[in-house]
Structures are given as structure tokens and as C-alpha cells.
Coordinates of C-alpha atoms in Angstrom, one line a residue:
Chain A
X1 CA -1.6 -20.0 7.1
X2 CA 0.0 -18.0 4.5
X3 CA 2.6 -14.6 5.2
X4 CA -0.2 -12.0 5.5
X5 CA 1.3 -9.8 2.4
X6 CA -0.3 -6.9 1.7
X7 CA -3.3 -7.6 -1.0
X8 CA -5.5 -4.6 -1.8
X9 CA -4.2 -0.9 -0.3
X10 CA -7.5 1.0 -0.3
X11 CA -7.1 5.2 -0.9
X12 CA -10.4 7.0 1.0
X13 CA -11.1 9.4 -2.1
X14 CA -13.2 12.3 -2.3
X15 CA -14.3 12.0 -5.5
X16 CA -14.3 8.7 -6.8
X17 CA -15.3 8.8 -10.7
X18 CA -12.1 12.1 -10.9
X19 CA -10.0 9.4 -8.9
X20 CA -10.8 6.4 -10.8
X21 CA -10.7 8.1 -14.0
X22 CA -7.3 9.7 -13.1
X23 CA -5.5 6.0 -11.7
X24 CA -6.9 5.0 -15.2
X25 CA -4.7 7.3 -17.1
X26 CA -1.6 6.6 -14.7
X27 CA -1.9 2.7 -14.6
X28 CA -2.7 2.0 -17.9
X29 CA -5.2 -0.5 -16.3
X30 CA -9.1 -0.7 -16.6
X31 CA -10.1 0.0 -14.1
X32 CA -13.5 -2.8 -12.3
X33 CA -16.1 -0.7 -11.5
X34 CA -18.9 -3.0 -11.8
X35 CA -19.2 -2.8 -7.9
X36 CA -21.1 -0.2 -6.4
X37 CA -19.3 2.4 -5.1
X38 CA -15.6 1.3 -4.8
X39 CA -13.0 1.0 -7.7
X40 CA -10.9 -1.8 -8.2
X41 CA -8.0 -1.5 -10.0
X42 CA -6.4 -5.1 -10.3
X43 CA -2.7 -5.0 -10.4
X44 CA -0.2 -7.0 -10.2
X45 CA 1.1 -8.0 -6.7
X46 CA -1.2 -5.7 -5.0
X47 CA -4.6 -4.5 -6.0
X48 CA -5.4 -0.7 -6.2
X49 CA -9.0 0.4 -4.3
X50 CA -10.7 3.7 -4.3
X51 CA -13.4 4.0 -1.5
X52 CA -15.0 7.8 -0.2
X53 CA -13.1 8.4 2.7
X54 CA -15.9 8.3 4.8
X55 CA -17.3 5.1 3.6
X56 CA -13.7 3.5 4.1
X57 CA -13.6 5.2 7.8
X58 CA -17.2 4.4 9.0
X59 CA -15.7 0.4 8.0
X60 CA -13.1 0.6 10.1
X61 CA -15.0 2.1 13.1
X62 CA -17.7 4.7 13.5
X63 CA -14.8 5.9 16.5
X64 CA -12.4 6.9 12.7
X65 CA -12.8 10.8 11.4
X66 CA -14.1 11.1 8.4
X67 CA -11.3 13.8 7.1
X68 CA -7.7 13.4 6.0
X69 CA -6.2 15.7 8.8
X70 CA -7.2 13.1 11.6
X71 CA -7.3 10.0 9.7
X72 CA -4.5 8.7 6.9
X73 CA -7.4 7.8 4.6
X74 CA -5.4 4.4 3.7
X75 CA -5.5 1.2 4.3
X76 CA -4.2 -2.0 3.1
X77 CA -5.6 -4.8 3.0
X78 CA -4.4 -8.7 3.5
X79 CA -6.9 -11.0 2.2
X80 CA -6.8 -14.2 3.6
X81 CA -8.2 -17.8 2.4
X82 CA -10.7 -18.6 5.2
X83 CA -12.7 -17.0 8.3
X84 CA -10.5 -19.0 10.5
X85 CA -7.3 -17.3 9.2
X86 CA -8.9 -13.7 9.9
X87 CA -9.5 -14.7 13.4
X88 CA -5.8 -15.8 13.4
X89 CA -4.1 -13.0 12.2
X90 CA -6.2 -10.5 14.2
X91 CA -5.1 -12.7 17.3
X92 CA -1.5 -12.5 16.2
X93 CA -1.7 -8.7 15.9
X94 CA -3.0 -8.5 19.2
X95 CA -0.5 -10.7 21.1
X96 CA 2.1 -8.2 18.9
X97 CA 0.5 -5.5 21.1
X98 CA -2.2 -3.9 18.2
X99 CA -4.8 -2.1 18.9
X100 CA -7.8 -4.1 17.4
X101 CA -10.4 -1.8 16.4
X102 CA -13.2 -4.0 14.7
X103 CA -13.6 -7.6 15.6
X104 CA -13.7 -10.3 13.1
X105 CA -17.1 -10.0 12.0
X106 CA -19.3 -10.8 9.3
X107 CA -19.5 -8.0 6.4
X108 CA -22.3 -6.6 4.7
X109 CA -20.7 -7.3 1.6
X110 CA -20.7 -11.0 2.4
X111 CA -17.5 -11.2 3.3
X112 CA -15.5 -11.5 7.0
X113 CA -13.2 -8.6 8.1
X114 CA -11.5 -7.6 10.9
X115 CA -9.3 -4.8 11.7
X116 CA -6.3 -3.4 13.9
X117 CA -3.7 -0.2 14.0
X118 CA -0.1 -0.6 14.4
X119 CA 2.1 1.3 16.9
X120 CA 1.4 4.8 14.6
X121 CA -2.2 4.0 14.0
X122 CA -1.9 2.3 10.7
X123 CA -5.1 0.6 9.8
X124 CA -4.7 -3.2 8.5
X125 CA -7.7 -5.1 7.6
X126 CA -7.0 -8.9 7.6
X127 CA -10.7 -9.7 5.4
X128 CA -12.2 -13.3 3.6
X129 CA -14.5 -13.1 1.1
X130 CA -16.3 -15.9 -0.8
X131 CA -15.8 -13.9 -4.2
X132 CA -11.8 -14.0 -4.0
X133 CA -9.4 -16.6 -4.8
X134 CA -5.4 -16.1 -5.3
X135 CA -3.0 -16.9 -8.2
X136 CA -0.3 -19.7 -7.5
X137 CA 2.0 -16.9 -6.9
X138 CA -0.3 -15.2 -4.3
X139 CA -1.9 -12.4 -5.9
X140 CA -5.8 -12.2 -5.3
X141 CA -8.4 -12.4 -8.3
X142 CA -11.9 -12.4 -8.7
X143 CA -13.3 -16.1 -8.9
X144 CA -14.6 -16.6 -12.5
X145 CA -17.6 -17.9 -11.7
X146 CA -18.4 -14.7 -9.1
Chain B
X1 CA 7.2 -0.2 -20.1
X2 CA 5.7 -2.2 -17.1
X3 CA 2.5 -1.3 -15.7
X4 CA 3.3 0.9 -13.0
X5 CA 2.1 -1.6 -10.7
X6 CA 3.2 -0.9 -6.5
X7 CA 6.2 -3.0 -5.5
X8 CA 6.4 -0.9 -2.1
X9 CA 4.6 0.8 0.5
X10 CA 6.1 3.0 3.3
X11 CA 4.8 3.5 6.4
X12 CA 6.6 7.0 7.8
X13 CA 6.6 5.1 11.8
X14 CA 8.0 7.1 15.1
X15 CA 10.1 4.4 16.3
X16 CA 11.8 2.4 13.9
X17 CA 12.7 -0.3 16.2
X18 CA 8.9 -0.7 17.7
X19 CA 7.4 -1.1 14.4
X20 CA 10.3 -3.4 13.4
X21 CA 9.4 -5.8 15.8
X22 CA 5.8 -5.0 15.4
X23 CA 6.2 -6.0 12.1
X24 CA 7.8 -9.0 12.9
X25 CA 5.8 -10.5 15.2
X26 CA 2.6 -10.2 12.9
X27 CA 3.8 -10.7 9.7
X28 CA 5.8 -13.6 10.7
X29 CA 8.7 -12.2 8.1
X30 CA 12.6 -11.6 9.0
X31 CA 12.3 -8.0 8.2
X32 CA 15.4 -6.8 6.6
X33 CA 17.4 -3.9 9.0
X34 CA 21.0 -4.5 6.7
X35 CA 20.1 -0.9 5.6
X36 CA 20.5 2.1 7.3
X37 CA 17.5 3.7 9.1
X38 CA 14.9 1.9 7.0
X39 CA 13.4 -1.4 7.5
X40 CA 12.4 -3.6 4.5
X41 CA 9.9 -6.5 4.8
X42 CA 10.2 -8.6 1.5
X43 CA 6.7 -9.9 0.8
X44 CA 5.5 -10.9 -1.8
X45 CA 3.8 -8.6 -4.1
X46 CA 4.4 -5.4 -1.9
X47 CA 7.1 -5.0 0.5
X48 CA 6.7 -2.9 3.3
X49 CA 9.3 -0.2 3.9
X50 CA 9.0 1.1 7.6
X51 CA 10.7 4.6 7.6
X52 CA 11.1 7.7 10.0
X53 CA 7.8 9.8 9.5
X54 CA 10.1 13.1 9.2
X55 CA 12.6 11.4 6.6
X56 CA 9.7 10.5 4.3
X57 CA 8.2 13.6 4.6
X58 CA 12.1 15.7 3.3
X59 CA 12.4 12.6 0.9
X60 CA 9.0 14.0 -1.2
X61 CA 9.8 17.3 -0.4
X62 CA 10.5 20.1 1.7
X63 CA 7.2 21.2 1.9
X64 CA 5.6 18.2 3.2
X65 CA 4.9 18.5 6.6
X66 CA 6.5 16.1 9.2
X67 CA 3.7 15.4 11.2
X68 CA 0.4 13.0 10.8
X69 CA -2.2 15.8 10.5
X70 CA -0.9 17.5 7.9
X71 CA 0.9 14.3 5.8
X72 CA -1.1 10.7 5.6
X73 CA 2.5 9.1 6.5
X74 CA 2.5 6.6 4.0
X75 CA 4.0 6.5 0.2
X76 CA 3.0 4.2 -2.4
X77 CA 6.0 3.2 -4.8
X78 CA 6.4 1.8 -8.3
X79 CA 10.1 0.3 -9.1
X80 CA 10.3 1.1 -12.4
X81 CA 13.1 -1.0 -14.8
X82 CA 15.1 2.0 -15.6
X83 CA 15.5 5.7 -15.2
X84 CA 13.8 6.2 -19.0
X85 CA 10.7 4.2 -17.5
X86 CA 11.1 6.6 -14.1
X87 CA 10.6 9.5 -16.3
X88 CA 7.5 8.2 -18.6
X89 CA 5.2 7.3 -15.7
X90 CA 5.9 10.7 -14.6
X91 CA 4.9 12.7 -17.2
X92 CA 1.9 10.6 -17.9
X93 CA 1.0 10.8 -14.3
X94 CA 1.5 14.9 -14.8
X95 CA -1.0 14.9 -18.3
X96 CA -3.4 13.1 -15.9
X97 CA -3.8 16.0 -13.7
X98 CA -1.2 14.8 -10.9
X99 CA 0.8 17.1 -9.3
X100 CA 4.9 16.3 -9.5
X101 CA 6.3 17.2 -6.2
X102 CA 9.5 15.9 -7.4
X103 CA 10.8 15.9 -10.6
X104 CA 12.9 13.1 -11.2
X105 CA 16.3 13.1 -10.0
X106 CA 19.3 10.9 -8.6
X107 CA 18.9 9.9 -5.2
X108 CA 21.8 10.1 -1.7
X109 CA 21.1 6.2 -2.2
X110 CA 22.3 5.5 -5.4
X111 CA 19.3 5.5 -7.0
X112 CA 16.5 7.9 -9.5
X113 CA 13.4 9.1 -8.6
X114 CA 10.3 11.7 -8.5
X115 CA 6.8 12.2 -7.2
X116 CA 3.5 13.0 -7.5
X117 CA 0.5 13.6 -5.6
X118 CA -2.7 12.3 -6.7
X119 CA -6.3 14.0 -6.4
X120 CA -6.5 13.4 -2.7
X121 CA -3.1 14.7 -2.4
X122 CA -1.3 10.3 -1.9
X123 CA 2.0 10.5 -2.4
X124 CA 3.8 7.9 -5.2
X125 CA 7.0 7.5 -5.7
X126 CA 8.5 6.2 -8.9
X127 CA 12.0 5.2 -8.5
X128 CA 14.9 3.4 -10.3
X129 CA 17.7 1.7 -8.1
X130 CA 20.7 -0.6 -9.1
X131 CA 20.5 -2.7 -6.0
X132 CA 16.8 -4.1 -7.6
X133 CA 15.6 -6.7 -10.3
X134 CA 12.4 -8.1 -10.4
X135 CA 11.1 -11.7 -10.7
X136 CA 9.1 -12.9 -13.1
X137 CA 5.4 -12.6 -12.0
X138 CA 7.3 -8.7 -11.4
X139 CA 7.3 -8.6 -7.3
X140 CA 11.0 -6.5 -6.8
X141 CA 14.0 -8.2 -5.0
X142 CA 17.5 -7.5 -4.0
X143 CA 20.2 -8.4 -6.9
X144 CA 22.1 -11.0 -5.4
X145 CA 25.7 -9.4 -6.3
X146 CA 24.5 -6.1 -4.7

């Protein structure tokens, strides 16, 4: 099982074509927005992803609020290479004393994701999906033939 | 000039020590404590810094509130190669629209650096330090003489 290093760090936005079109101009990057509703911006070491807020809290738990002032509106992300790695991770997050607040589970995005909090209520989302694969160096890309 | 890509993210945490070991246990990582009052976790592509919540909030700014309603907690940084580079990627992050929260300037640590919000109000920092140099896929690691 690889480190769990920190692959995609997700920003909850509230208005995602001003957000994606701003990270554009910063970045200096284009910007994938061929998915519905979620920007990815595919950097170097560790992807960029815009999600609404609420979208991005509803995944977590229908339990997160849906505004900034109760709920950090980040998370990051460690993608790992199989289903049985999610379930590993999450485990080891929970013997660390996490609060796991979504089960590995099937996504609807075809994908398996699970998530927990740290000790200041950090969200981490340890996710597989059949559409990512990783660089020899780590880093996550899109599978060519996705 | 790089691509201002994010070489660290810093969790603002209420016991340094807890999410130290937190840290440790999941990521599976010797977290690195030589420094004072932060932890670093080298990973690849994107360490985590784990840093009081109040000293993160004063390092952006006076203004920034010190508590977890008002502030998300957690900083995204780009390491830039020098203190020219610190300086472009501010000002093109201001013609986007962001707003600078702290012009560049040297740092208590030794080092050069500003922020700016972005639409949602996320907090990046763009920093120079002499104590860094990067690899060549561009992940950031301690010189070895420093």
C-alpha cells in the first residue's frame, strides 16, 4: 500500500464557472471541465478541484453544513490504487482514533470512497476510481483510454 | 516561472502534538518536529504542515479571525523558486480578481512571502525560503546543507 499523500484538495465554491475561470488565470493551467459540474485543474503533485460547497458537503455526509461558517469547505483527497486500499486506510484512520464519517462505499460516479475527520474535523477522503491511474512518481492522471 | 502548483497545505490544528501523532499513525510518515511549533510531513507531491490554528490565522493577517467559524483553518501554498517569482504570481493572482491580504514581504523565518484570498475567500500563500529546493518532477524538500 502506498504513503496516502495527498492527491486532489477539493475547494467547495460558490460559483464554479467565476472560480474556475479565476484558478485559470492564477495557474496558468487549463483547466478539465469536461465533467459535469466539478473542475479539475491537473497540477503537478497535487490536483486542484472546484466542487459547490454543498455538492462537496452533501458527499461527505448529509450530517455536513452546507455553509463556510460551520464547515471548512475543503477537502483533500488521497486516491488510492484499489477498493481494498480504501478499506485499509479508512481502517487505519480509525485505529488512529478518526472519526469516520462515510463508510467505504460505492460512488455514484463509479468510483469507491470513503471518508474521516481528523482531531479538528478535517475532512480526508481516501477514494478509487476506475478512471485514475498515477505517474511513476505518484501523481494521479486520467487513464488515456477513459 | 513554475506553474504555481501547491507544494504545501496547512492544517491550522488545536493541539499540535495530537495531530502529530494523528498524523503519524495514518499516514504512516516520520513527520518532521526539528522545527519549532510546526510539524512538517514530507510527502510526496504535497506536504502537510500541521500548525497552531491562531498562528496561521496572524501569519495571513491580523484580521483573520482565530477561530473555525470565521477562518476555514487551512492554507494552500505554492513554493516559488525565488522572491521575483513570489512577486509575479502575486500580482497575476491580484489582475484575476484575488484579493492580497499580504503583500509580499520577508518572513520571522528567514524567508518571503504574501497572500491572497480567492473568490470563496481560501487563503494561498506564496512563499520563497532558503532552507528549500525542489526535485525534479518539482515536489519541495529540505536543502541538505540547511
Amino acid at each position: 500500500m502506498k504513503i496516502p499523500r495527498v492527491t486532489t484538495i477539493t475547494l467547495g465554491v460558490s460559483d464554479l464557472n467565476e472560480s474556475t475561470e479565476f484558478y485559470k488565470s492564477v495557474l496558468g493551467d487549463e483547466p478539465n471541465t469536461s465533467y459535469d459540474g466539478v473542475t479539475f485543474i491537473e497540477l503537478p503533485g497535487a490536483w486542484i478541484s472546484l466542487y459547490p460547497l454543498e455538492n462537496l458537503a452533501k458527499d461527505i455526509s448529509p450530517d455536513v453544513p452546507t455553509n463556510q461558517r460551520e464547515f471548512s469547505g475543503v477537502t483533500l483527497a488521497h486516491n488510492a490504487q484499489s477498493r481494498e486500499d480504501v478499506i485499509s486506510i479508512i481502517e487505519r484512520a480509525r485505529s488512529a482514533g478518526a472519526r469516520v464519517v462515510k463508510e467505504p462505499q460505492e460512488t455514484f460516479w463509479g468510483g469507491f470512497s470513503g471518508y474521516f475527520a481528523d482531531p479538528d474535523g478535517y475532512y480526508w477522503e481516501i477514494a478509487w476510481g476506475p478512471m485514475f491511474e498515477f505517474t511513476e512518481n505518484g501523481d494521479m492522471k486520467f487513464k488515456e483510454d477513459a
